[in-house]
Short mmCIF file of C-alpha atoms in Angstrom, two decimals:
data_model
loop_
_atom_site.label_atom_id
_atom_site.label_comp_id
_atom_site.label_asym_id
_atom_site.label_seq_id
_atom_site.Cartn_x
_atom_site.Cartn_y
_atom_site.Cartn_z
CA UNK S 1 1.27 16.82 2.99
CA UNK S 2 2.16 13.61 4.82
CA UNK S 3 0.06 11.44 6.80
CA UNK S 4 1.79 9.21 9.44
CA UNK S 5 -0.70 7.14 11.03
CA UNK S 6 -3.40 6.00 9.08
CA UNK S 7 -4.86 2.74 10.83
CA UNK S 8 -1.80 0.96 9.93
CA UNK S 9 0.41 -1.32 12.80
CA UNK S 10 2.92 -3.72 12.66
CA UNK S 11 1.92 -7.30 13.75
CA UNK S 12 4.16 -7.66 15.89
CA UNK S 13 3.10 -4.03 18.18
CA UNK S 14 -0.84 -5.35 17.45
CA UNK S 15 0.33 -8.83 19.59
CA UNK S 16 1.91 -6.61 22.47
CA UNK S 17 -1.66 -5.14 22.66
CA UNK S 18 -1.00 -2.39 20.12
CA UNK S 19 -2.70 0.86 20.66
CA UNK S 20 -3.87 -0.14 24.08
CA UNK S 21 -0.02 -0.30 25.49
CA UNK S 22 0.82 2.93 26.06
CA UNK S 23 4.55 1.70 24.86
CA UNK S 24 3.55 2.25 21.37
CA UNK S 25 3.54 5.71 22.16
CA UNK S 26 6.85 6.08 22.30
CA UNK S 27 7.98 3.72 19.33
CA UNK S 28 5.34 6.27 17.12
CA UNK S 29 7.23 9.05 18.46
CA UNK S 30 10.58 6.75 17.15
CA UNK S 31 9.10 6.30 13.87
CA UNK S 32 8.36 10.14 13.52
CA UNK S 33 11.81 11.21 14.20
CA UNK S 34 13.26 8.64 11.38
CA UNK S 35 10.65 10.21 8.88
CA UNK S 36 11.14 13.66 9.66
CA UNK S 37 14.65 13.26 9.51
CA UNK S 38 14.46 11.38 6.21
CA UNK S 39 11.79 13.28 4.23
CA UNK S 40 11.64 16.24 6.81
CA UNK S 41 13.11 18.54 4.07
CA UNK S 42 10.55 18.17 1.51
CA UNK S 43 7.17 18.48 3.42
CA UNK S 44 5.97 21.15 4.30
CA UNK S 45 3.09 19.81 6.32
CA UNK S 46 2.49 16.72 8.51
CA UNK S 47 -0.19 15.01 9.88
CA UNK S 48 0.48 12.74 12.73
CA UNK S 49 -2.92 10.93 13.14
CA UNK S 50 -5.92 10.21 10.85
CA UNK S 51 -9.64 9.95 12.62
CA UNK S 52 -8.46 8.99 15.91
CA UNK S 53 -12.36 8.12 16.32
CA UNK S 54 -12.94 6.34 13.65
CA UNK S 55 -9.63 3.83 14.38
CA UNK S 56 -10.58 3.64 17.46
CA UNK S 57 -14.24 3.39 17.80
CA UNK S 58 -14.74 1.07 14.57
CA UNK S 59 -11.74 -1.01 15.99
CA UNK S 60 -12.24 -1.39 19.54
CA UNK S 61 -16.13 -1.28 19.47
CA UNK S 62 -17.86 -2.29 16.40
CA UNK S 63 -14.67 -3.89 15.57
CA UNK S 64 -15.36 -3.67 11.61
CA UNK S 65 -12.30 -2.78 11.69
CA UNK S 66 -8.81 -3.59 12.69
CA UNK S 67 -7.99 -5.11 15.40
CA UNK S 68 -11.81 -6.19 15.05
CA UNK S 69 -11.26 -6.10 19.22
CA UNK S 70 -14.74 -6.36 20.33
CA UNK S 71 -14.13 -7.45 23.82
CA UNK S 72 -14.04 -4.40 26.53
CA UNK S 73 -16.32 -1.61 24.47
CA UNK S 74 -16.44 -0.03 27.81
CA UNK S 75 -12.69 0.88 27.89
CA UNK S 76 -10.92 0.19 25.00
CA UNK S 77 -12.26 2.79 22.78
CA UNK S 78 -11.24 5.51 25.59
CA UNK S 79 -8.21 4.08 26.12
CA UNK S 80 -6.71 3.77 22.22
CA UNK S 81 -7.89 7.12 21.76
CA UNK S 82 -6.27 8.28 24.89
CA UNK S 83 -3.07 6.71 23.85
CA UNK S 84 -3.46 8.13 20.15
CA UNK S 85 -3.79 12.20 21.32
CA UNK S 86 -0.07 11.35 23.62
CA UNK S 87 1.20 9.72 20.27
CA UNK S 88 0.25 12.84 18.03
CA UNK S 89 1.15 14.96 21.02
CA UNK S 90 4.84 13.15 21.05
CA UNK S 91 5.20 13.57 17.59
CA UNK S 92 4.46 17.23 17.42
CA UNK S 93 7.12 18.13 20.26
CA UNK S 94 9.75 16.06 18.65
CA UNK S 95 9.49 18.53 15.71
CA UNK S 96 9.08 21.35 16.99
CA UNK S 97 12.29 20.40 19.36
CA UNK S 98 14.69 18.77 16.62
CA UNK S 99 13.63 19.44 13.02
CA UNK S 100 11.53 22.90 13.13
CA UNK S 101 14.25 25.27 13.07
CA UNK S 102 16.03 23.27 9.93
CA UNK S 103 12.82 22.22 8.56
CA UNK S 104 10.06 25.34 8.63
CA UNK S 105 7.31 22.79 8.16
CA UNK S 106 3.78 22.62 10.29
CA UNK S 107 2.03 19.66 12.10
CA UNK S 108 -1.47 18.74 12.58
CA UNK S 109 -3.99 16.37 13.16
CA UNK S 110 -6.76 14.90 10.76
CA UNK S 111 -10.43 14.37 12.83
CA UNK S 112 -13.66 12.66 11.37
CA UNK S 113 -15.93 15.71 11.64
CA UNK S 114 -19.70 15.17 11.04
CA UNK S 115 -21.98 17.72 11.52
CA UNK S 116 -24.46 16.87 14.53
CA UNK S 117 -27.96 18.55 13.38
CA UNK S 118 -30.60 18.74 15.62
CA UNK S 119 -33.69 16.57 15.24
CA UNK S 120 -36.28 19.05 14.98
CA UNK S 121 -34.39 22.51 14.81
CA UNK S 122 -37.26 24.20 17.38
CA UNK S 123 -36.65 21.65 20.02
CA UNK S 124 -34.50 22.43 22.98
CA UNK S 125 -34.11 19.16 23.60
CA UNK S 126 -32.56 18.17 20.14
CA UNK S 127 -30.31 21.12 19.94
CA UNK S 128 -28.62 19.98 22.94
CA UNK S 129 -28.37 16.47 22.14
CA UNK S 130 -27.05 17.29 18.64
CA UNK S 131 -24.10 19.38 21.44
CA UNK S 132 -23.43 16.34 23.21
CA UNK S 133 -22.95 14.20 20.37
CA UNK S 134 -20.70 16.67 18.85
CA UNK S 135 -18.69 16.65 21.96
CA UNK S 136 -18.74 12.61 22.57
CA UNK S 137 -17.27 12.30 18.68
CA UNK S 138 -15.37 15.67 17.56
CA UNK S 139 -14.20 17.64 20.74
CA UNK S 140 -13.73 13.91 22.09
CA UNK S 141 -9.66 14.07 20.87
CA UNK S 142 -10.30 18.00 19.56
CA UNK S 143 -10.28 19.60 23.14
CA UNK S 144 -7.55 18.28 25.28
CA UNK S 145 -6.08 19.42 21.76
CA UNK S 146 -6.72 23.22 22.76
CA UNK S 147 -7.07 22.80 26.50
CA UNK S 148 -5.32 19.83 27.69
CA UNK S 149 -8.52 17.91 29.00
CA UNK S 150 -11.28 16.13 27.56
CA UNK S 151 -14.56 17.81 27.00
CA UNK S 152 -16.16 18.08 30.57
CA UNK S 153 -19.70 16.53 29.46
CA UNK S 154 -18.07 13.66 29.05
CA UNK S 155 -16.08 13.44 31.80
CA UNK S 156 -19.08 14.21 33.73
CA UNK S 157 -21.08 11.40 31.87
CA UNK S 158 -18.45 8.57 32.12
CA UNK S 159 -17.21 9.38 35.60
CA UNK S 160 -20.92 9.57 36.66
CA UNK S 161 -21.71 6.28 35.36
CA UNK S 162 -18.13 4.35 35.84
CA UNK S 163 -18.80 5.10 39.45
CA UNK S 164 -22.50 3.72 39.03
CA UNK S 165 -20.84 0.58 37.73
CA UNK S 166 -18.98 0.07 40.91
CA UNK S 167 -15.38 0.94 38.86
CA UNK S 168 -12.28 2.28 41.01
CA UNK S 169 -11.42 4.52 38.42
CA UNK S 170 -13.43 6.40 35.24
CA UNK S 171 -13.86 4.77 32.17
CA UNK S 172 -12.28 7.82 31.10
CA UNK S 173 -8.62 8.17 31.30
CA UNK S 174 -6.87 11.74 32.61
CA UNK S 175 -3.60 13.07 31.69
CA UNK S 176 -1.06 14.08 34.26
CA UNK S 177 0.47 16.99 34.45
CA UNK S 178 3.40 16.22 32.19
CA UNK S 179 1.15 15.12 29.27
CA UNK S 180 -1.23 18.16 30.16
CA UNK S 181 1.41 20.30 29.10
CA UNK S 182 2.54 18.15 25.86
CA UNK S 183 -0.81 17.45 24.87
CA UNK S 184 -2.40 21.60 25.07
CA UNK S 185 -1.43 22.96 22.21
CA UNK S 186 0.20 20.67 20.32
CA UNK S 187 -0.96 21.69 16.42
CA UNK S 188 -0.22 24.11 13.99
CA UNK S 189 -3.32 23.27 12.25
CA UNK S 190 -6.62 21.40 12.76
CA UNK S 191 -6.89 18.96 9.75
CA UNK S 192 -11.14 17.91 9.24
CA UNK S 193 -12.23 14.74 7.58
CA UNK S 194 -16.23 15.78 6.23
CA UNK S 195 -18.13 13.98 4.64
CA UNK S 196 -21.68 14.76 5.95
CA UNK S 197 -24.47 15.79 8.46
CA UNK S 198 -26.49 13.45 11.02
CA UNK S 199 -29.54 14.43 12.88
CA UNK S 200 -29.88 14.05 16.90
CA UNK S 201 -31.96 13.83 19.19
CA UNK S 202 -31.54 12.35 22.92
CA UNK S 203 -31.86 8.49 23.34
CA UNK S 204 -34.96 6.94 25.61
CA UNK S 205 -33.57 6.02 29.02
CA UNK S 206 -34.36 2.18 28.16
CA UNK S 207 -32.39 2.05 25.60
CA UNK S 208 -28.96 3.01 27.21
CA UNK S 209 -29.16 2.01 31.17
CA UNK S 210 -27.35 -1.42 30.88
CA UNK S 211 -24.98 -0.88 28.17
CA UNK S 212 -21.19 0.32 29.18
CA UNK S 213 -20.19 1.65 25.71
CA UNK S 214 -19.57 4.55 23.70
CA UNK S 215 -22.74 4.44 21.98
CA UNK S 216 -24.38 4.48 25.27
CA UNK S 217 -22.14 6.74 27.05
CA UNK S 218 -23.18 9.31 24.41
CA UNK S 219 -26.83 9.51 25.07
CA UNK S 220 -28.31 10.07 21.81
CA UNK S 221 -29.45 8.16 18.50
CA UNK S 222 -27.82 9.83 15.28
CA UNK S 223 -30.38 9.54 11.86
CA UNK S 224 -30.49 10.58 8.21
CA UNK S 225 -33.28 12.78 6.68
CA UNK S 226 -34.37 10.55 3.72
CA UNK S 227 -34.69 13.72 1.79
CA UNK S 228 -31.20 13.99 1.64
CA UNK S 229 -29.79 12.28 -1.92
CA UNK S 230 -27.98 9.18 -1.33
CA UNK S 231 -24.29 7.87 -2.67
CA UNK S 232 -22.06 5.41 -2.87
CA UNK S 233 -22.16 4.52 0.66
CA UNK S 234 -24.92 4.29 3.02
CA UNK S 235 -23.18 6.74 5.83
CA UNK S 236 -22.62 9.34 3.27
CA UNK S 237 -25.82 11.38 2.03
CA UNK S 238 -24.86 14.85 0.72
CA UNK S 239 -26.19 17.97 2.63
CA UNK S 240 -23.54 20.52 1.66
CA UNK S 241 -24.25 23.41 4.01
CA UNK S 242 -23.10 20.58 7.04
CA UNK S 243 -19.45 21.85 6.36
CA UNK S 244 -19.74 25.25 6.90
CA UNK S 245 -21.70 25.12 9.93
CA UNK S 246 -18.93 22.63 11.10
CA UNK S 247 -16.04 25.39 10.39
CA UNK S 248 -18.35 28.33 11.76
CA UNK S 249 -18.63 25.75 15.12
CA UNK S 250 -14.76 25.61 15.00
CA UNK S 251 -13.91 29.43 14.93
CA UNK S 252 -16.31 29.75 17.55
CA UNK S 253 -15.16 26.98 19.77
CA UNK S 254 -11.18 27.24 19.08
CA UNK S 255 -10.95 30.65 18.45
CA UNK S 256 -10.69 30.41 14.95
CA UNK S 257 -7.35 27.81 14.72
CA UNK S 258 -5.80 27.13 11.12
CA UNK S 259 -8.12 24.68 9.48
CA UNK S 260 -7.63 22.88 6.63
CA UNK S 261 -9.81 20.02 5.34
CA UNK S 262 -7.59 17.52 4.57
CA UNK S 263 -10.37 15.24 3.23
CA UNK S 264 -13.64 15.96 1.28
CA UNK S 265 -15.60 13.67 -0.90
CA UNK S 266 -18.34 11.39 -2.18
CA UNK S 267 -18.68 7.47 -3.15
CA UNK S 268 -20.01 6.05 -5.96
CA UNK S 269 -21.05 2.65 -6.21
CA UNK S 270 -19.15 1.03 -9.02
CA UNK S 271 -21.70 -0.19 -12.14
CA UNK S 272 -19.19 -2.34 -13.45
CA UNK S 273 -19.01 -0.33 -16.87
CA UNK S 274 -15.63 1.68 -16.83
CA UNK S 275 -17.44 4.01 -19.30
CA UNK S 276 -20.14 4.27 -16.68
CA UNK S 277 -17.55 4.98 -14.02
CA UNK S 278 -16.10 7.73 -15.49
CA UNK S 279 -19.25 10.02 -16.00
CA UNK S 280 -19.12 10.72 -12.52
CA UNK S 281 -21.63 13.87 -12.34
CA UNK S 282 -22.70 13.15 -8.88
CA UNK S 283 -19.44 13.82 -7.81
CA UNK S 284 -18.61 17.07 -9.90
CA UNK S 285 -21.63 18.35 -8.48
CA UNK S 286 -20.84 17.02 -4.94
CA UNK S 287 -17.95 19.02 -4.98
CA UNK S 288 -19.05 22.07 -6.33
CA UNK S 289 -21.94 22.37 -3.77
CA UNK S 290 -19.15 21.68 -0.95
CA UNK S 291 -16.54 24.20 -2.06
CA UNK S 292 -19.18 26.82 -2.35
CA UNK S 293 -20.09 26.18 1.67
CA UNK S 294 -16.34 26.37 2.13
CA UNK S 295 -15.90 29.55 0.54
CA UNK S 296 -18.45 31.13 1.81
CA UNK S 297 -17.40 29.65 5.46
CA UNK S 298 -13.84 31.63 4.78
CA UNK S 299 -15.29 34.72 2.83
CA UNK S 300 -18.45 35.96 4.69
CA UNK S 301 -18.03 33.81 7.94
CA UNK S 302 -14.44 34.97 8.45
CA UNK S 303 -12.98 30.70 9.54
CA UNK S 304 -9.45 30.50 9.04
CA UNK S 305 -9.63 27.91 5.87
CA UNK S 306 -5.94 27.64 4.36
CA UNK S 307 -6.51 24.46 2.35
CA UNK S 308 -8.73 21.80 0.79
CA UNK S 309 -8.42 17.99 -0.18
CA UNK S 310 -10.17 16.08 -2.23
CA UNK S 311 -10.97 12.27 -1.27
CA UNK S 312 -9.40 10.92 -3.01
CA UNK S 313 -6.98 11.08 -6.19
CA UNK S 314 -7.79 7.29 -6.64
CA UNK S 315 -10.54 4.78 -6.26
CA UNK S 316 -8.65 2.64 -3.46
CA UNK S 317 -9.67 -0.07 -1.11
CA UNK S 318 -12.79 1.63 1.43
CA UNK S 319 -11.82 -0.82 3.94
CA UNK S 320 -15.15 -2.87 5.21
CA UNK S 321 -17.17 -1.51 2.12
CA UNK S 322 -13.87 -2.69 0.13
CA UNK S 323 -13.57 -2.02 -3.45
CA UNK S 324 -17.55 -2.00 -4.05
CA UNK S 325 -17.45 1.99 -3.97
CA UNK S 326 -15.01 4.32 -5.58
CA UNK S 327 -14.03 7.84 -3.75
CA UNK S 328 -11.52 8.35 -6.43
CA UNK S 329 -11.09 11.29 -9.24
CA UNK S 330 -9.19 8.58 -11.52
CA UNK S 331 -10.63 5.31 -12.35
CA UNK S 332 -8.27 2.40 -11.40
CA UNK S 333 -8.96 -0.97 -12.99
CA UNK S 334 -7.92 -3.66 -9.75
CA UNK S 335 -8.59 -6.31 -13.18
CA UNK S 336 -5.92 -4.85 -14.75
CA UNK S 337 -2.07 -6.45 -13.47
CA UNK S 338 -1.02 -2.35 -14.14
CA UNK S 339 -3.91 -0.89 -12.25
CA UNK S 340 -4.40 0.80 -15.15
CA UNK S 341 -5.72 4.76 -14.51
CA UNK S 342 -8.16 6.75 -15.99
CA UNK S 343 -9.33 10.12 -15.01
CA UNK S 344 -13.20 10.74 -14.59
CA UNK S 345 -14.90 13.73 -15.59
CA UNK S 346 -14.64 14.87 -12.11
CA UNK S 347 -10.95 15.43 -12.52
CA UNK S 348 -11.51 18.78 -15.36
CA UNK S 349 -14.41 20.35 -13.17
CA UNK S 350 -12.25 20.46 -10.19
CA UNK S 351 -8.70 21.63 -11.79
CA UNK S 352 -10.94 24.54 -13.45
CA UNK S 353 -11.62 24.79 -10.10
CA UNK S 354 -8.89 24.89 -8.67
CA UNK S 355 -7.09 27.21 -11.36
CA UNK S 356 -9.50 29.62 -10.09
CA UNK S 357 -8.45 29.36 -6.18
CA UNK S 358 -12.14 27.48 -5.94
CA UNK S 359 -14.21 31.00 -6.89
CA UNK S 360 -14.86 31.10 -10.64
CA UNK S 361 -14.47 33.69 -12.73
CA UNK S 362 -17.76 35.75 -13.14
CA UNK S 363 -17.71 35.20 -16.93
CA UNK S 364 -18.18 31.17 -15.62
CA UNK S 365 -21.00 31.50 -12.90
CA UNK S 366 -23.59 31.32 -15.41
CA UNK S 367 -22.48 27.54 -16.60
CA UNK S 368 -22.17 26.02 -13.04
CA UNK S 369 -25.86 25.65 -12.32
CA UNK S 370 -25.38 23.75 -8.96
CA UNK S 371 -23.53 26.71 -7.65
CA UNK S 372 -25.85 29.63 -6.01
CA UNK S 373 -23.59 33.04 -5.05
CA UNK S 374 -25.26 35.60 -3.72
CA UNK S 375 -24.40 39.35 -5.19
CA UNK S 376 -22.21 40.07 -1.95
CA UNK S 377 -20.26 37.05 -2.84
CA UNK S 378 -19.34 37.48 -6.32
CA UNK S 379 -17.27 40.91 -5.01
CA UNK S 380 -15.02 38.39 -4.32
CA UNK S 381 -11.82 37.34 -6.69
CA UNK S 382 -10.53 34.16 -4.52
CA UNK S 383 -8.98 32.95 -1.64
CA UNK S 384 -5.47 31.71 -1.12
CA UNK S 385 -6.43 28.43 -0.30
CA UNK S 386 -4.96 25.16 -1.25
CA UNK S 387 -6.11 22.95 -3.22
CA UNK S 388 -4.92 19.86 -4.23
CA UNK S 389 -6.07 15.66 -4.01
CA UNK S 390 -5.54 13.19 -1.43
CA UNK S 391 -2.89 13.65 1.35
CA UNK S 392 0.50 10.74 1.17
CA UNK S 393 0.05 8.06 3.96
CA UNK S 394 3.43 6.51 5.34
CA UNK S 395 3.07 3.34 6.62
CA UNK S 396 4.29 2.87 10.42
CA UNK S 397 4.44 -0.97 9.58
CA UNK S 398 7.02 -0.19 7.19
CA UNK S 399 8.88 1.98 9.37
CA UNK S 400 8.89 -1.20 12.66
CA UNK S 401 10.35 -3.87 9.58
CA UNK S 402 12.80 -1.60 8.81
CA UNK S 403 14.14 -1.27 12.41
CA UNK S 404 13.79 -4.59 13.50
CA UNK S 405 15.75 -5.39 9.90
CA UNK S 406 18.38 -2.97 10.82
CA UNK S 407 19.03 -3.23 14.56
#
């Protein structure tokens, strides 16, 4: 599995206004052709974009992130994304046109996917404010995905209020009808990035009816319960059953596309202590309470599951939180000139795990006390699913050098 955009761009594309020039569009599609064509015979699956949103919004908006562009929040976000979906879109019809045939291999997309809870579960109210927030952040670059447009609350939203703002055109950019037709359709699977849940509810009026921005645009405020047991990192608290409600949502909304969850972890904030570091039991049981939700998501719910990563094989740098929290299954000591390795306990649990296609035996269900299966669950052996660590990211930065080096 090989990732080919993940945040990465050269310089020299950032200075001609990088993701905001639609121009880059067709230079990604340039640099997918070169890697198909030069590792196209050992990958079996590709993903062409990671978190769209997350790029985008933390780059464009918050800009936390690179290019830390902080100066249209009104457009810019809407307008890398928009030019992000035509890139993925570009590089799925070059394969399927040029190396499919030859190369048998499937391409995707990875999207941030955080389950939107309602507020209070009995209100109305919250249950549709948890929808729209769902729509402003996953069905945002998931639905033009399956139906060539963006979701229509937000096109009703942002049109509504672009035209309040006195703006020509929406906020909200719209394909034509060539990039309708490139853009609808244009996975073999749905790759999901979860992590965790948030709770919604709708925003008060005051607090969104001069700001032009995403956060705005969206209508609601997004919370943690403090019941829910913290991590590494303050974004991620652990409420397991968020992922299955997520894949149940997707089956339902995308009648039932190939999913697989190409990441799924937890942070731990580093004590220092390698020894300390290694006895990572939050994560073992992290991942046990997850996989459970994700088998019974595929076993009892019926959602077309077909694989599973783990974030990530290595503790790596968590951009702004940096290297102050470690996602990784093997210790890496940044100290050390060798960046010296070590696996954690984590990385036992989960290939017993994984020998066992992520059910356990029953002779094991007795030792894994975090684990609850219910009697109509333990009918089952397994599940081909895959299983395996953290997904290979090429670097499109690398791919520009070497063309400008070779032209």
């Amino acid at each position: 599995m090989v990732c080919l955009f993940h945040w990465d761009l050269p310089q020299s594309l950032q200075d001609g206004g990088g993701w905001l020039n639609q121009e880059t569009v067709g230079l990604f599609g340039d640099y997918a052709r070169l890697v198909y064509q030069t590792f196209g015979d050992r990958v079996r699956y590709w993903i062409t974009m990671n978190e769209p949103f997350t790029f985008c919004y933390y780059g464009y908006d918050e800009g936390i992130f690179a290019p830390g562009d902080k100066s249209d929040p009104a457009t810019h976000p809407y307008s890398c994304v928009h030019s992000l979906i035509m890139g993925h879109a570009l590089a799925y019809r070059i394969y399927k046109e040029e190396f499919f045939t030859q190369q048998n291999g499937k391409v995707g997309i990875s999207l941030d996917n955080f389950w939107q809870e309602p507020a209070d579960p009995n209100s109305e109210q919250d249950k549709l404010a948890a929808q729209q927030s769902y729509s402003f952040r996953f069905d945002w670059i998931a639905y033009p995905l399956f139906r060539g447009e963006y979701p229509p609350i937000m096109r009703k939203i942002i049109d509504a209020k672009s035209k309040l703002e006195g703006r020509k055109e929406s906020r909200l950019p719209e394909f034509d009808a060539e990039w309708i037709s490139k853009v609808n359709g244009s996975l073999d699977f749905l790759g999901i990035n979860h992590f965790t849940t948030q709770l919604v509810k709708f925003a008060n009026n005051s607090t969104t009816q001069n700001a032009s921005n995403w956060e705005s645009d969206t209508g609601t405020v997004r919370s943690y319960d403090p019941n829910w047991p913290d991590t590494g990192s303050h974004w991620l608290k652990v409420v397991p059953e968020g992922i299955r409600k997520s894949l149940k949502k997707i089956k339902q909304d995308y009648q039932n596309p190939e999913v697989i969850i190409t990441e799924n972890g937890v942070s731990v904030a580093s004590l220092g202590m390698i020894m300390n570091d290694l006895d990572d039991l939050q994560r073992i049981e992290y991942h046990r309470l997850y996989i459970n939700q994700v088998l019974k998501a595929v076993k009892i719910d019926g959602c077309n599951v077909t694989g599973y990563v783990v974030w990530s094989l290595l503790d790596g740098f968590e951009w702004s939180q940096r290297y102050d929290t470690q996602f990784g299954i093997f210790h890496v000591d940044h100290q050390s000139p060798n960046r010296t390795r070590t696996p954690k306990k984590s990385v036992k649990v989960l290939q017993q795990i994984f020998r066992d296609n992520g059910f356990p035996s029953v002779s094991k269900l007795h030792k894994i006390s975090v684990i609850s299966v219910s009697a109509q669950e333990n009918k089952y052996s397994g599940t081909t699913v895959l299983l395996c660590s953290a997904p290979f990211a090429l670097m499109f930065s690398a791919y520009y050098a070497y063309g400008q080096l070779s032209a």
